[in-house]
Amino acid sequence: MTPNPTLEPSLESWVPIPDGSDFPVQNLPFGVFSNTDGTRCGIAIGDAIVDLAVTHERGLLDGLGLPVDVFAASTLNRYFALGNPTWQRVRTRLSHLLTDDTAGLADVADSALVTRADVSMHLPVAVGDFVDFYSSIHHATNVGRMFRPDDEPLLPNWRQLPVAYHGRASTISVSGTALRRPDGQLPRPDGPVFGPTEKLDFELEMAFVTGPANDGKPIPVEIAENTIFGLALLNDWSARDVQAWEYRPLGPFNAKSFATSMAPWIVQLEALAHARVPLSDQEPTPLPHLATPNKGGFDIALSVDLNGTRVSDSNFRHMYWSMAQQLAHLTSNGTAINPGDVYGSGTISGPTPDSLGCLLEITHNGAEPITLADGSQRSFLLDGDEVLIRGHSGDSGAPRIGFGEVRTTIRP
Ligand code: CA
């Protein structure tokens, strides 16, 4: 690993960082916030946010090739379009500004630093396209067994390509946005009925967000990570009864398109250098356009709490296909990608019963309900339930790189 000065565990900021914070000075995740002064881009540090619009306006980001007003914006799309060399330069400068109290930012802290508790967070990107992969082998195997009990759980294509579908960008919302239980066609022995889903489920996922457009050119797997800005937590809601009825032959439609919840903070890939782990071996060896010696995975601990009861402890390292392979496969036919596009990993399930990423698996499609701390039971989600997803790397002594949270309440 190339030593990265912005990740030095000994770095300390002049901004106070509470113990256990998701956002030490080694993290520097990007988001979009608003207060009475308007909507701007910022980075999280401890319990504060650095207002990047003010920081830029004061000349503290000069010389980095940034357009005027790139951060005085309601999305990060223009910034992500600038590409990896710029992202690295900006991260290095921000690290310097936050660790050296004589570098200029501390002098303007009154206007450039805001308290996180005092602002509203927004979806950090205008999402042009949303793709949802299906790249956890444990999840795909478990679901295959439930939905197609008489067949091999993994279809023949699964180990040859990262299976995915094109999702619905218009219904991605930021953490904190309530979820209305959707209506749909529900299968019954005598034919379907239309009504509120009875099998509302969460899906524990991570999403990566892309930078510069590819202008319709395939992105080689070896350099695909250069196009990825970073990662955010994602909850990809599902209506399992609707899904089981509609998904053949073309895949999910209404069962998935009604809502997807995303964390407000996008962690730059560069901040996760310490979290890199090899993914498990791929068998058979992928075709040349997906073959890469760097099957890059990330050790990111993930959890799901339902009304305060922990129902899953998973990890992003359980993926079978890497993000680079997903992006290389997606663009291998010349499809266009753009800054701010969002790519879900698919439900991230581990190999053990306590690491399953959705209720469909945890309760065996409702057959084995779980008991929550208050004594109540759940097969699927009820109105009023709150689902909380969190994640962080850094359990092994490296700085804690946290992802904040995705918190959602179910409404009727
Ligand atoms: Ca999904």
CSV table of C-alpha atoms and ligand atoms in Angstrom, one decimal:
chain,number,residue,atom,x,y,z
A,1,MET,CA,0.0,0.0,0.0
A,2,THR,CA,1.3,3.5,-0.8
A,3,PRO,CA,1.5,5.5,2.4
A,4,ASN,CA,-1.1,8.2,2.2
A,5,PRO,CA,-0.3,11.2,4.5
A,6,THR,CA,-4.1,12.0,4.8
A,7,LEU,CA,-4.6,8.6,6.5
A,8,GLU,CA,-1.8,8.9,9.1
A,9,PRO,CA,-3.3,7.6,12.4
A,10,SER,CA,-1.4,10.2,14.3
A,11,LEU,CA,-3.1,13.1,12.5
A,12,GLU,CA,-5.1,15.4,14.8
A,13,SER,CA,-7.4,18.2,13.9
A,14,TRP,CA,-7.9,21.5,15.7
A,15,VAL,CA,-11.6,20.8,15.3
A,16,PRO,CA,-12.6,18.7,18.4
A,17,ILE,CA,-13.4,15.0,17.5
A,18,PRO,CA,-15.6,13.2,20.0
A,19,ASP,CA,-14.4,9.6,20.9
A,20,GLY,CA,-15.7,7.0,18.5
A,21,SER,CA,-16.8,9.7,15.9
A,22,ASP,CA,-17.5,8.4,12.4
A,23,PHE,CA,-15.7,11.5,11.1
A,24,PRO,CA,-12.1,11.9,12.3
A,25,VAL,CA,-9.8,14.0,10.1
A,26,GLN,CA,-8.7,10.9,8.2
A,27,ASN,CA,-12.3,10.5,6.8
A,28,LEU,CA,-13.4,13.8,5.2
A,29,PRO,CA,-16.7,12.5,3.6
A,30,PHE,CA,-18.6,14.8,1.2
A,31,GLY,CA,-22.3,15.8,1.5
A,32,VAL,CA,-24.8,18.5,0.8
A,33,PHE,CA,-26.4,20.5,3.6
A,34,SER,CA,-28.7,23.5,4.1
A,35,ASN,CA,-29.4,26.1,6.7
A,36,THR,CA,-30.7,29.6,6.7
A,37,ASP,CA,-27.7,30.6,4.5
A,38,GLY,CA,-28.7,28.3,1.7
A,39,THR,CA,-27.6,24.9,0.3
A,40,ARG,CA,-23.9,24.1,0.0
A,41,CYS,CA,-21.5,21.2,-0.2
A,42,GLY,CA,-19.5,20.3,2.8
A,43,ILE,CA,-17.3,17.7,4.5
A,44,ALA,CA,-18.0,16.2,7.9
A,45,ILE,CA,-15.4,16.5,10.7
A,46,GLY,CA,-16.4,15.4,14.2
A,47,ASP,CA,-19.7,17.0,15.1
A,48,ALA,CA,-19.1,19.8,12.5
A,49,ILE,CA,-19.3,20.4,8.8
A,50,VAL,CA,-16.8,22.4,6.8
A,51,ASP,CA,-18.7,24.7,4.5
A,52,LEU,CA,-16.8,24.2,1.2
A,53,ALA,CA,-18.5,27.1,-0.5
A,54,VAL,CA,-17.2,29.5,2.1
A,55,THR,CA,-13.8,27.8,2.2
A,56,HIS,CA,-13.5,28.2,-1.5
A,57,GLU,CA,-14.8,31.7,-1.5
A,58,ARG,CA,-12.1,32.7,1.1
A,59,GLY,CA,-9.4,31.5,-1.3
A,60,LEU,CA,-8.4,28.5,0.8
A,61,LEU,CA,-8.9,26.0,-2.1
A,62,ASP,CA,-7.1,28.2,-4.7
A,63,GLY,CA,-4.7,26.5,-7.1
A,64,LEU,CA,-6.5,23.2,-7.3
A,65,GLY,CA,-8.3,23.8,-10.6
A,66,LEU,CA,-11.7,24.1,-9.0
A,67,PRO,CA,-14.4,26.1,-10.9
A,68,VAL,CA,-15.8,29.1,-9.0
A,69,ASP,CA,-19.0,28.1,-7.1
A,70,VAL,CA,-18.5,24.3,-7.6
A,71,PHE,CA,-19.3,23.9,-3.9
A,72,ALA,CA,-22.0,26.6,-3.8
A,73,ALA,CA,-24.3,24.0,-5.2
A,74,SER,CA,-27.2,21.7,-4.2
A,75,THR,CA,-25.4,18.6,-5.6
A,76,LEU,CA,-21.8,17.2,-5.8
A,77,ASN,CA,-22.2,16.2,-9.5
A,78,ARG,CA,-20.0,19.0,-10.9
A,79,TYR,CA,-17.3,18.2,-8.4
A,80,PHE,CA,-17.4,14.5,-9.1
A,81,ALA,CA,-17.1,15.3,-12.8
A,82,LEU,CA,-13.6,16.8,-12.2
A,83,GLY,CA,-12.0,13.4,-11.7
A,84,ASN,CA,-9.6,11.6,-9.5
A,85,PRO,CA,-6.5,13.8,-9.7
A,86,THR,CA,-8.6,16.8,-8.5
A,87,TRP,CA,-10.3,14.8,-5.8
A,88,GLN,CA,-6.9,13.8,-4.4
A,89,ARG,CA,-5.6,17.4,-4.5
A,90,VAL,CA,-8.7,18.7,-2.7
A,91,ARG,CA,-8.5,15.9,-0.1
A,92,THR,CA,-4.8,16.7,0.6
A,93,ARG,CA,-5.6,20.4,1.0
A,94,LEU,CA,-8.6,19.8,3.3
A,95,SER,CA,-6.4,17.5,5.4
A,96,HIS,CA,-3.8,20.3,5.7
A,97,LEU,CA,-6.4,23.0,6.5
A,98,LEU,CA,-7.9,20.9,9.2
A,99,THR,CA,-4.7,19.7,10.9
A,100,ASP,CA,-2.7,23.0,10.7
A,101,ASP,CA,-4.5,25.7,12.6
A,102,THR,CA,-2.2,28.3,11.0
A,103,ALA,CA,-3.3,27.3,7.4
A,104,GLY,CA,-6.2,29.7,7.3
A,105,LEU,CA,-9.3,27.8,7.9
A,106,ALA,CA,-9.2,28.2,11.7
A,107,ASP,CA,-9.1,32.0,11.2
A,108,VAL,CA,-12.5,31.8,9.4
A,109,ALA,CA,-14.0,29.0,11.4
A,110,ASP,CA,-16.9,31.3,12.5
A,111,SER,CA,-18.3,31.3,9.0
A,112,ALA,CA,-16.7,28.1,7.5
A,113,LEU,CA,-17.7,25.7,10.2
A,114,VAL,CA,-21.2,24.8,11.1
A,115,THR,CA,-22.6,22.4,13.7
A,116,ARG,CA,-24.0,19.2,12.1
A,117,ALA,CA,-27.0,19.2,14.4
A,118,ASP,CA,-28.0,22.6,13.1
A,119,VAL,CA,-28.4,21.8,9.4
A,120,SER,CA,-30.6,19.6,7.2
A,121,MET,CA,-28.8,17.0,5.0
A,122,HIS,CA,-29.8,16.4,1.4
A,123,LEU,CA,-29.3,13.7,-1.2
A,124,PRO,CA,-25.6,14.4,-2.1
A,125,VAL,CA,-26.0,13.9,-5.8
A,126,ALA,CA,-28.6,14.3,-8.5
A,127,VAL,CA,-28.9,10.7,-9.5
A,128,GLY,CA,-29.2,10.3,-13.3
A,129,ASP,CA,-29.0,6.5,-13.3
A,130,PHE,CA,-29.3,3.9,-10.6
A,131,VAL,CA,-28.1,0.3,-11.1
A,132,ASP,CA,-28.6,-2.4,-8.4
A,133,PHE,CA,-26.2,-5.4,-8.6
A,134,TYR,CA,-26.7,-8.8,-6.9
A,135,SER,CA,-23.1,-9.5,-6.0
A,136,SER,CA,-23.2,-11.2,-2.6
A,137,ILE,CA,-22.9,-15.0,-3.2
A,138,HIS,CA,-24.5,-15.8,0.2
A,139,HIS,CA,-27.5,-13.6,-0.5
A,140,ALA,CA,-28.0,-14.8,-4.1
A,141,THR,CA,-27.7,-18.5,-2.9
A,142,ASN,CA,-30.2,-18.0,-0.1
A,143,VAL,CA,-32.7,-16.2,-2.3
A,144,GLY,CA,-32.3,-18.7,-5.1
A,145,ARG,CA,-33.2,-21.5,-2.7
A,146,MET,CA,-36.3,-19.7,-1.5
A,147,PHE,CA,-37.6,-18.5,-4.8
A,148,ARG,CA,-36.6,-21.5,-6.9
A,149,PRO,CA,-36.5,-24.4,-4.5
A,150,ASP,CA,-36.4,-27.1,-7.3
A,151,ASP,CA,-33.4,-25.5,-9.2
A,152,GLU,CA,-29.7,-24.8,-8.5
A,153,PRO,CA,-29.7,-21.7,-6.3
A,154,LEU,CA,-27.2,-19.9,-8.5
A,155,LEU,CA,-28.2,-19.7,-12.2
A,156,PRO,CA,-25.3,-20.5,-14.7
A,157,ASN,CA,-24.6,-16.8,-15.4
A,158,TRP,CA,-24.1,-15.8,-11.8
A,159,ARG,CA,-20.4,-16.7,-11.5
A,160,GLN,CA,-19.7,-15.4,-15.1
A,161,LEU,CA,-21.0,-11.8,-14.7
A,162,PRO,CA,-22.2,-9.4,-12.0
A,163,VAL,CA,-25.9,-9.8,-12.3
A,164,ALA,CA,-27.8,-6.5,-12.0
A,165,TYR,CA,-30.9,-4.6,-13.2
A,166,HIS,CA,-31.4,-0.9,-14.0
A,167,GLY,CA,-33.3,0.7,-11.1
A,168,ARG,CA,-35.3,3.8,-10.5
A,169,ALA,CA,-33.2,6.9,-9.8
A,170,SER,CA,-36.2,9.2,-9.2
A,171,THR,CA,-37.2,7.5,-5.9
A,172,ILE,CA,-33.8,7.6,-4.2
A,173,SER,CA,-34.1,9.8,-1.1
A,174,VAL,CA,-31.8,10.8,1.8
A,175,SER,CA,-31.7,9.2,5.2
A,176,GLY,CA,-34.5,10.5,7.4
A,177,THR,CA,-37.1,10.6,4.7
A,178,ALA,CA,-40.1,8.5,5.8
A,179,LEU,CA,-41.1,5.5,3.7
A,180,ARG,CA,-44.7,5.1,2.7
A,181,ARG,CA,-45.8,1.4,2.4
A,182,PRO,CA,-46.4,0.8,-1.3
A,183,ASP,CA,-49.3,-0.8,-2.9
A,184,GLY,CA,-48.8,-3.6,-5.4
A,185,GLN,CA,-50.2,-6.8,-6.9
A,186,LEU,CA,-50.0,-9.5,-4.3
A,187,PRO,CA,-50.2,-13.2,-5.3
A,188,ARG,CA,-53.1,-15.2,-4.0
A,189,PRO,CA,-54.2,-18.8,-4.8
A,190,ASP,CA,-57.1,-17.5,-6.9
A,191,GLY,CA,-55.2,-14.8,-8.6
A,192,PRO,CA,-53.6,-11.5,-7.5
A,193,VAL,CA,-55.2,-8.7,-5.5
A,194,PHE,CA,-54.1,-5.1,-5.3
A,195,GLY,CA,-53.2,-3.6,-2.0
A,196,PRO,CA,-50.5,-2.6,0.5
A,197,THR,CA,-47.5,-5.0,0.5
A,198,GLU,CA,-47.6,-7.5,3.3
A,199,LYS,CA,-43.9,-8.3,2.9
A,200,LEU,CA,-42.0,-5.0,3.2
A,201,ASP,CA,-38.3,-5.6,3.6
A,202,PHE,CA,-35.0,-3.7,3.9
A,203,GLU,CA,-31.9,-4.5,2.0
A,204,LEU,CA,-28.5,-3.8,3.6
A,205,GLU,CA,-26.3,-2.4,0.7
A,206,MET,CA,-23.4,-0.1,-0.1
A,207,ALA,CA,-23.5,2.1,-3.1
A,208,PHE,CA,-20.6,3.6,-5.2
A,209,VAL,CA,-21.0,6.9,-7.0
A,210,THR,CA,-19.2,7.6,-10.3
A,211,GLY,CA,-17.2,10.6,-11.4
A,212,PRO,CA,-16.4,11.6,-15.0
A,213,ALA,CA,-18.6,10.5,-17.9
A,214,ASN,CA,-17.2,7.7,-20.1
A,215,ASP,CA,-18.6,9.1,-23.3
A,216,GLY,CA,-19.8,5.6,-24.2
A,217,LYS,CA,-16.4,4.0,-23.9
A,218,PRO,CA,-16.0,0.7,-22.1
A,219,ILE,CA,-14.0,1.3,-18.8
A,220,PRO,CA,-11.2,-1.4,-18.5
A,221,VAL,CA,-11.4,-3.3,-15.2
A,222,GLU,CA,-7.8,-2.4,-14.3
A,223,ILE,CA,-8.6,1.3,-14.1
A,224,ALA,CA,-12.3,1.2,-13.3
A,225,GLU,CA,-11.8,2.4,-9.7
A,226,ASN,CA,-10.4,5.7,-11.0
A,227,THR,CA,-14.0,6.5,-12.1
A,228,ILE,CA,-15.4,5.8,-8.7
A,229,PHE,CA,-15.5,8.8,-6.2
A,230,GLY,CA,-16.6,6.9,-3.2
A,231,LEU,CA,-19.1,4.8,-1.2
A,232,ALA,CA,-22.2,5.4,0.8
A,233,LEU,CA,-24.7,3.3,2.8
A,234,LEU,CA,-27.8,2.3,1.0
A,235,ASN,CA,-31.1,0.7,2.0
A,236,ASP,CA,-32.8,-0.7,-1.1
A,237,TRP,CA,-36.4,-1.3,0.0
A,238,SER,CA,-38.3,-4.3,-1.4
A,239,ALA,CA,-41.8,-5.7,-1.4
A,240,ARG,CA,-41.2,-9.4,-1.4
A,241,ASP,CA,-44.8,-10.5,-2.3
A,242,VAL,CA,-44.9,-8.2,-5.3
A,243,GLN,CA,-41.4,-9.3,-6.2
A,244,ALA,CA,-42.2,-13.0,-6.2
A,245,TRP,CA,-45.2,-12.5,-8.4
A,246,GLU,CA,-43.7,-10.0,-11.0
A,247,TYR,CA,-40.1,-10.9,-11.3
A,248,ARG,CA,-40.2,-13.6,-14.0
A,249,PRO,CA,-39.1,-13.3,-16.8
A,250,LEU,CA,-37.6,-9.7,-16.7
A,251,GLY,CA,-36.7,-9.1,-13.1
A,252,PRO,CA,-38.0,-6.7,-10.4
A,253,PHE,CA,-40.1,-3.7,-11.3
A,254,ASN,CA,-42.7,-2.3,-8.8
A,255,ALA,CA,-41.2,-4.5,-6.0
A,256,LYS,CA,-38.1,-2.3,-5.9
A,257,SER,CA,-38.8,1.0,-7.7
A,258,PHE,CA,-40.9,2.6,-4.9
A,259,ALA,CA,-38.0,3.7,-2.7
A,260,THR,CA,-34.3,3.5,-2.0
A,261,SER,CA,-32.7,5.3,1.0
A,262,MET,CA,-29.1,6.7,0.9
A,263,ALA,CA,-26.9,8.1,3.5
A,264,PRO,CA,-26.0,11.8,3.2
A,265,TRP,CA,-22.2,11.2,3.3
A,266,ILE,CA,-20.1,9.8,0.5
A,267,VAL,CA,-16.7,8.5,1.7
A,268,GLN,CA,-13.9,9.0,-0.8
A,269,LEU,CA,-12.3,5.7,-1.9
A,270,GLU,CA,-9.0,7.1,-1.0
A,271,ALA,CA,-10.1,7.3,2.7
A,272,LEU,CA,-10.6,3.5,2.6
A,273,ALA,CA,-7.0,2.5,1.7
A,274,HIS,CA,-6.5,0.8,5.1
A,275,ALA,CA,-9.7,-1.2,4.6
A,276,ARG,CA,-8.7,-2.9,1.4
A,277,VAL,CA,-8.9,-6.7,1.5
A,278,PRO,CA,-8.8,-9.3,-1.3
A,279,LEU,CA,-12.2,-10.8,-2.2
A,280,SER,CA,-12.5,-14.6,-2.1
A,281,ASP,CA,-11.3,-16.5,-5.2
A,282,GLN,CA,-13.6,-16.5,-8.2
A,283,GLU,CA,-14.4,-19.8,-9.8
A,284,PRO,CA,-14.5,-20.2,-12.7
A,285,THR,CA,-11.9,-17.5,-13.7
A,286,PRO,CA,-13.8,-14.6,-15.1
A,287,LEU,CA,-13.7,-13.8,-18.9
A,288,PRO,CA,-10.8,-11.5,-19.9
A,289,HIS,CA,-12.9,-8.2,-19.7
A,290,LEU,CA,-13.6,-9.0,-16.0
A,291,ALA,CA,-10.3,-10.7,-15.0
A,292,THR,CA,-8.1,-8.7,-12.7
A,293,PRO,CA,-5.4,-9.7,-10.2
A,294,ASN,CA,-6.7,-6.9,-7.9
A,295,LYS,CA,-10.1,-8.3,-6.8
A,296,GLY,CA,-10.5,-5.4,-4.5
A,297,GLY,CA,-12.8,-5.7,-1.6
A,298,PHE,CA,-13.2,-3.5,1.5
A,299,ASP,CA,-13.4,-4.5,5.2
A,300,ILE,CA,-16.4,-2.4,6.2
A,301,ALA,CA,-18.4,-3.6,9.2
A,302,LEU,CA,-22.2,-3.1,8.6
A,303,SER,CA,-25.1,-3.4,10.9
A,304,VAL,CA,-28.9,-3.2,10.8
A,305,ASP,CA,-31.1,-2.3,13.8
A,306,LEU,CA,-34.8,-2.7,13.8
A,307,ASN,CA,-36.5,-0.5,16.4
A,308,GLY,CA,-33.2,-0.6,18.4
A,309,THR,CA,-32.7,-4.4,18.2
A,310,ARG,CA,-29.7,-5.5,16.2
A,311,VAL,CA,-30.9,-7.9,13.5
A,312,SER,CA,-27.7,-8.1,11.3
A,313,ASP,CA,-24.0,-7.7,11.5
A,314,SER,CA,-22.5,-8.0,8.1
A,315,ASN,CA,-19.4,-6.8,6.2
A,316,PHE,CA,-18.8,-5.4,2.7
A,317,ARG,CA,-15.9,-7.9,2.4
A,318,HIS,CA,-18.5,-10.6,1.7
A,319,MET,CA,-19.0,-9.4,-1.9
A,320,TYR,CA,-18.1,-11.9,-4.7
A,321,TRP,CA,-17.7,-9.3,-7.5
A,322,SER,CA,-15.7,-6.1,-6.9
A,323,MET,CA,-16.9,-2.6,-7.8
A,324,ALA,CA,-14.2,-2.4,-10.6
A,325,GLN,CA,-15.6,-5.6,-12.1
A,326,GLN,CA,-19.2,-4.3,-11.8
A,327,LEU,CA,-18.3,-1.0,-13.5
A,328,ALA,CA,-16.2,-2.8,-16.2
A,329,HIS,CA,-19.1,-5.2,-16.9
A,330,LEU,CA,-21.7,-2.4,-17.0
A,331,THR,CA,-19.8,-0.3,-19.5
A,332,SER,CA,-18.4,-3.3,-21.6
A,333,ASN,CA,-21.2,-2.7,-24.1
A,334,GLY,CA,-20.6,1.0,-24.5
A,335,THR,CA,-23.3,2.3,-22.3
A,336,ALA,CA,-23.0,5.8,-21.0
A,337,ILE,CA,-22.3,6.6,-17.3
A,338,ASN,CA,-22.3,10.1,-15.8
A,339,PRO,CA,-21.2,11.9,-12.6
A,340,GLY,CA,-23.4,11.2,-9.7
A,341,ASP,CA,-24.8,7.8,-11.0
A,342,VAL,CA,-25.4,5.4,-8.1
A,343,TYR,CA,-24.6,1.7,-8.1
A,344,GLY,CA,-26.0,-0.5,-5.4
A,345,SER,CA,-24.0,-3.6,-4.4
A,346,GLY,CA,-27.0,-5.8,-3.8
A,347,THR,CA,-27.9,-7.1,-0.4
A,348,ILE,CA,-24.8,-7.8,1.6
A,349,SER,CA,-25.2,-11.1,3.4
A,350,GLY,CA,-22.4,-13.0,5.1
A,351,PRO,CA,-22.0,-16.7,5.6
A,352,THR,CA,-23.5,-16.9,9.1
A,353,PRO,CA,-27.1,-16.6,10.4
A,354,ASP,CA,-26.3,-13.3,12.2
A,355,SER,CA,-24.9,-11.7,9.0
A,356,LEU,CA,-27.9,-11.8,6.7
A,357,GLY,CA,-28.8,-8.5,5.0
A,358,CYS,CA,-32.6,-8.6,4.7
A,359,LEU,CA,-35.6,-10.0,6.5
A,360,LEU,CA,-36.4,-12.4,3.6
A,361,GLU,CA,-33.3,-14.3,4.6
A,362,ILE,CA,-33.4,-13.7,8.3
A,363,THR,CA,-37.0,-15.0,8.7
A,364,HIS,CA,-36.9,-17.5,5.9
A,365,ASN,CA,-39.6,-15.6,3.9
A,366,GLY,CA,-41.6,-15.0,7.1
A,367,ALA,CA,-41.7,-18.6,8.2
A,368,GLU,CA,-39.4,-18.0,11.2
A,369,PRO,CA,-40.2,-14.6,12.8
A,370,ILE,CA,-37.6,-12.8,14.9
A,371,THR,CA,-38.3,-11.4,18.4
A,372,LEU,CA,-37.3,-7.8,19.1
A,373,ALA,CA,-36.2,-6.4,22.4
A,374,ASP,CA,-39.7,-5.3,23.3
A,375,GLY,CA,-41.0,-8.9,22.9
A,376,SER,CA,-42.8,-8.2,19.7
A,377,GLN,CA,-42.3,-10.4,16.6
A,378,ARG,CA,-41.5,-9.6,13.0
A,379,SER,CA,-41.7,-11.5,9.8
A,380,PHE,CA,-41.5,-8.4,7.7
A,381,LEU,CA,-41.7,-4.6,8.6
A,382,LEU,CA,-44.8,-3.1,10.2
A,383,ASP,CA,-46.0,0.5,10.0
A,384,GLY,CA,-44.1,2.6,12.6
A,385,ASP,CA,-41.0,0.5,12.5
A,386,GLU,CA,-37.6,2.2,12.3
A,387,VAL,CA,-34.7,0.7,10.3
A,388,LEU,CA,-31.2,2.0,11.0
A,389,ILE,CA,-28.1,1.0,8.9
A,390,ARG,CA,-24.6,1.9,10.0
A,391,GLY,CA,-21.1,1.1,8.8
A,392,HIS,CA,-17.5,1.8,9.5
A,393,SER,CA,-14.0,0.5,8.7
A,394,GLY,CA,-11.0,0.6,11.1
A,395,ASP,CA,-11.7,-2.1,13.6
A,396,SER,CA,-8.0,-3.3,13.3
A,397,GLY,CA,-6.3,-0.2,14.7
A,398,ALA,CA,-6.5,2.0,11.6
A,399,PRO,CA,-8.5,5.3,11.9
A,400,ARG,CA,-12.2,4.8,12.1
A,401,ILE,CA,-13.7,5.7,8.8
A,402,GLY,CA,-17.5,5.9,9.4
A,403,PHE,CA,-20.3,6.2,7.0
A,404,GLY,CA,-22.9,7.9,9.2
A,405,GLU,CA,-26.3,6.2,9.0
A,406,VAL,CA,-29.4,5.5,6.9
A,407,ARG,CA,-32.4,5.9,9.3
A,408,THR,CA,-36.0,5.4,8.0
A,409,THR,CA,-39.4,5.1,9.5
A,410,ILE,CA,-42.2,3.2,7.9
A,411,ARG,CA,-45.5,5.0,7.4
A,412,PRO,CA,-48.8,3.4,6.3
B,1,CA,CA,-31.3,-4.5,-3.9
